[in-house]
Amino acid sequence: MATWPSLPPMTPTSRDPLHGITLARMVEDLSDFYGWDELGRMIPIRCFTHEPSVASSLKFLRRTPWAREKVEALYLHTLRASQRSGG
């Protein structure tokens, strides 16, 4: 597993931890950190399990709100876990 990327601090005007983070960055960070195989086990959707790529994943996630919510939730979970562990 790779190390979790550091994020810029939140702006004082936004309390949203995903503010300024694109869906592309989320997919790239998660696939780099977990790898496609593990990501496909954690979120079992076809774009992560069958010939995965960032481009195909973005196409699916942009038109499928429930799947995007799962990706955002995993990203936040991983971000919080990384901050707790000091990584």
PDB file of C-alpha atoms in Angstrom:
ATOM      1  CA  MET A   1       0.000   0.000   0.000  1.00  0.00           C
ATOM      2  CA  ALA A   2       1.141   3.487  -0.780  1.00  0.00           C
ATOM      3  CA  THR A   3       1.119   6.335   1.700  1.00  0.00           C
ATOM      4  CA  TRP A   4      -1.936   8.537   1.772  1.00  0.00           C
ATOM      5  CA  PRO A   5      -1.334  11.893   0.058  1.00  0.00           C
ATOM      6  CA  SER A   6      -1.236  15.009   2.146  1.00  0.00           C
ATOM      7  CA  LEU A   7      -4.043  17.446   1.578  1.00  0.00           C
ATOM      8  CA  PRO A   8      -4.005  21.212   1.732  1.00  0.00           C
ATOM      9  CA  PRO A   9      -5.640  22.600   4.874  1.00  0.00           C
ATOM     10  CA  MET A  10      -9.333  23.418   4.641  1.00  0.00           C
ATOM     11  CA  THR A  11     -10.127  27.015   3.893  1.00  0.00           C
ATOM     12  CA  PRO A  12     -11.754  28.978   6.711  1.00  0.00           C
ATOM     13  CA  THR A  13     -14.862  29.467   4.558  1.00  0.00           C
ATOM     14  CA  SER A  14     -15.442  25.739   4.009  1.00  0.00           C
ATOM     15  CA  ARG A  15     -16.034  23.059   6.607  1.00  0.00           C
ATOM     16  CA  ASP A  16     -16.424  20.402   3.907  1.00  0.00           C
ATOM     17  CA  PRO A  17     -13.390  18.071   3.994  1.00  0.00           C
ATOM     18  CA  LEU A  18     -13.929  17.315   0.291  1.00  0.00           C
ATOM     19  CA  HIS A  19     -13.921  20.981  -0.718  1.00  0.00           C
ATOM     20  CA  GLY A  20     -11.569  21.434  -3.658  1.00  0.00           C
ATOM     21  CA  ILE A  21     -10.935  17.700  -4.155  1.00  0.00           C
ATOM     22  CA  THR A  22     -12.038  16.473  -7.543  1.00  0.00           C
ATOM     23  CA  LEU A  23     -13.609  13.109  -8.188  1.00  0.00           C
ATOM     24  CA  ALA A  24     -10.610  12.296 -10.385  1.00  0.00           C
ATOM     25  CA  ARG A  25      -8.249  12.939  -7.478  1.00  0.00           C
ATOM     26  CA  MET A  26     -10.347  10.751  -5.184  1.00  0.00           C
ATOM     27  CA  VAL A  27     -10.278   7.843  -7.638  1.00  0.00           C
ATOM     28  CA  GLU A  28      -6.544   8.272  -8.309  1.00  0.00           C
ATOM     29  CA  ASP A  29      -5.676   8.510  -4.599  1.00  0.00           C
ATOM     30  CA  LEU A  30      -7.829   5.519  -3.661  1.00  0.00           C
ATOM     31  CA  SER A  31      -6.506   3.353  -6.502  1.00  0.00           C
ATOM     32  CA  ASP A  32      -2.909   4.322  -5.672  1.00  0.00           C
ATOM     33  CA  PHE A  33      -3.416   3.677  -1.961  1.00  0.00           C
ATOM     34  CA  TYR A  34      -5.444   0.444  -2.088  1.00  0.00           C
ATOM     35  CA  GLY A  35      -4.821  -0.825  -5.618  1.00  0.00           C
ATOM     36  CA  TRP A  36      -7.638  -1.696  -8.013  1.00  0.00           C
ATOM     37  CA  ASP A  37      -8.132  -5.227  -6.643  1.00  0.00           C
ATOM     38  CA  GLU A  38      -8.672  -4.084  -3.057  1.00  0.00           C
ATOM     39  CA  LEU A  39     -10.725  -1.083  -4.167  1.00  0.00           C
ATOM     40  CA  GLY A  40     -12.966  -3.460  -6.132  1.00  0.00           C
ATOM     41  CA  ARG A  41     -13.415  -5.591  -3.012  1.00  0.00           C
ATOM     42  CA  MET A  42     -14.214  -2.573  -0.861  1.00  0.00           C
ATOM     43  CA  ILE A  43     -16.621  -1.031  -3.378  1.00  0.00           C
ATOM     44  CA  PRO A  44     -17.765  -3.883  -5.635  1.00  0.00           C
ATOM     45  CA  ILE A  45     -18.721  -2.008  -8.771  1.00  0.00           C
ATOM     46  CA  ARG A  46     -17.782  -3.129 -12.254  1.00  0.00           C
ATOM     47  CA  CYS A  47     -15.663  -0.074 -13.082  1.00  0.00           C
ATOM     48  CA  PHE A  48     -13.308  -1.135 -10.256  1.00  0.00           C
ATOM     49  CA  THR A  49     -13.371  -4.894 -10.866  1.00  0.00           C
ATOM     50  CA  HIS A  50     -13.294  -5.409 -14.659  1.00  0.00           C
ATOM     51  CA  GLU A  51     -10.490  -3.703 -16.594  1.00  0.00           C
ATOM     52  CA  PRO A  52     -10.421  -0.704 -14.233  1.00  0.00           C
ATOM     53  CA  SER A  53      -9.105   2.682 -15.210  1.00  0.00           C
ATOM     54  CA  VAL A  54      -9.522   6.180 -13.885  1.00  0.00           C
ATOM     55  CA  ALA A  55     -11.289   7.274 -17.093  1.00  0.00           C
ATOM     56  CA  SER A  56     -13.867   4.468 -17.077  1.00  0.00           C
ATOM     57  CA  SER A  57     -14.447   4.910 -13.357  1.00  0.00           C
ATOM     58  CA  LEU A  58     -15.035   8.647 -13.715  1.00  0.00           C
ATOM     59  CA  LYS A  59     -17.498   8.102 -16.558  1.00  0.00           C
ATOM     60  CA  PHE A  60     -19.538   5.698 -14.418  1.00  0.00           C
ATOM     61  CA  LEU A  61     -19.276   7.634 -11.145  1.00  0.00           C
ATOM     62  CA  ARG A  62     -20.322  10.945 -12.702  1.00  0.00           C
ATOM     63  CA  ARG A  63     -23.639   9.479 -13.800  1.00  0.00           C
ATOM     64  CA  THR A  64     -24.270   7.176 -10.825  1.00  0.00           C
ATOM     65  CA  PRO A  65     -24.862   9.131  -7.596  1.00  0.00           C
ATOM     66  CA  TRP A  66     -25.036   6.105  -5.257  1.00  0.00           C
ATOM     67  CA  ALA A  67     -21.641   4.856  -6.466  1.00  0.00           C
ATOM     68  CA  ARG A  68     -20.081   8.300  -6.169  1.00  0.00           C
ATOM     69  CA  GLU A  69     -21.362   8.513  -2.585  1.00  0.00           C
ATOM     70  CA  LYS A  70     -19.598   5.226  -1.779  1.00  0.00           C
ATOM     71  CA  VAL A  71     -16.327   6.539  -3.231  1.00  0.00           C
ATOM     72  CA  GLU A  72     -16.624   9.801  -1.305  1.00  0.00           C
ATOM     73  CA  ALA A  73     -17.393   7.908   1.922  1.00  0.00           C
ATOM     74  CA  LEU A  74     -14.372   5.626   1.484  1.00  0.00           C
ATOM     75  CA  TYR A  75     -12.171   8.620   0.676  1.00  0.00           C
ATOM     76  CA  LEU A  76     -13.312  10.400   3.850  1.00  0.00           C
ATOM     77  CA  HIS A  77     -12.868   7.255   5.935  1.00  0.00           C
ATOM     78  CA  THR A  78      -9.341   6.757   4.582  1.00  0.00           C
ATOM     79  CA  LEU A  79      -8.515  10.440   5.069  1.00  0.00           C
ATOM     80  CA  ARG A  80      -9.664  10.375   8.701  1.00  0.00           C
ATOM     81  CA  ALA A  81      -7.870   7.102   9.425  1.00  0.00           C
ATOM     82  CA  SER A  82      -4.695   8.526   7.925  1.00  0.00           C
ATOM     83  CA  GLN A  83      -4.957  11.688  10.040  1.00  0.00           C
ATOM     84  CA  ARG A  84      -5.520   9.639  13.206  1.00  0.00           C
ATOM     85  CA  SER A  85      -2.467   7.500  12.506  1.00  0.00           C
ATOM     86  CA  GLY A  86      -0.363  10.561  11.696  1.00  0.00           C
ATOM     87  CA  GLY A  87       0.237   9.477   8.084  1.00  0.00           C
TER      88      GLY A  87
END
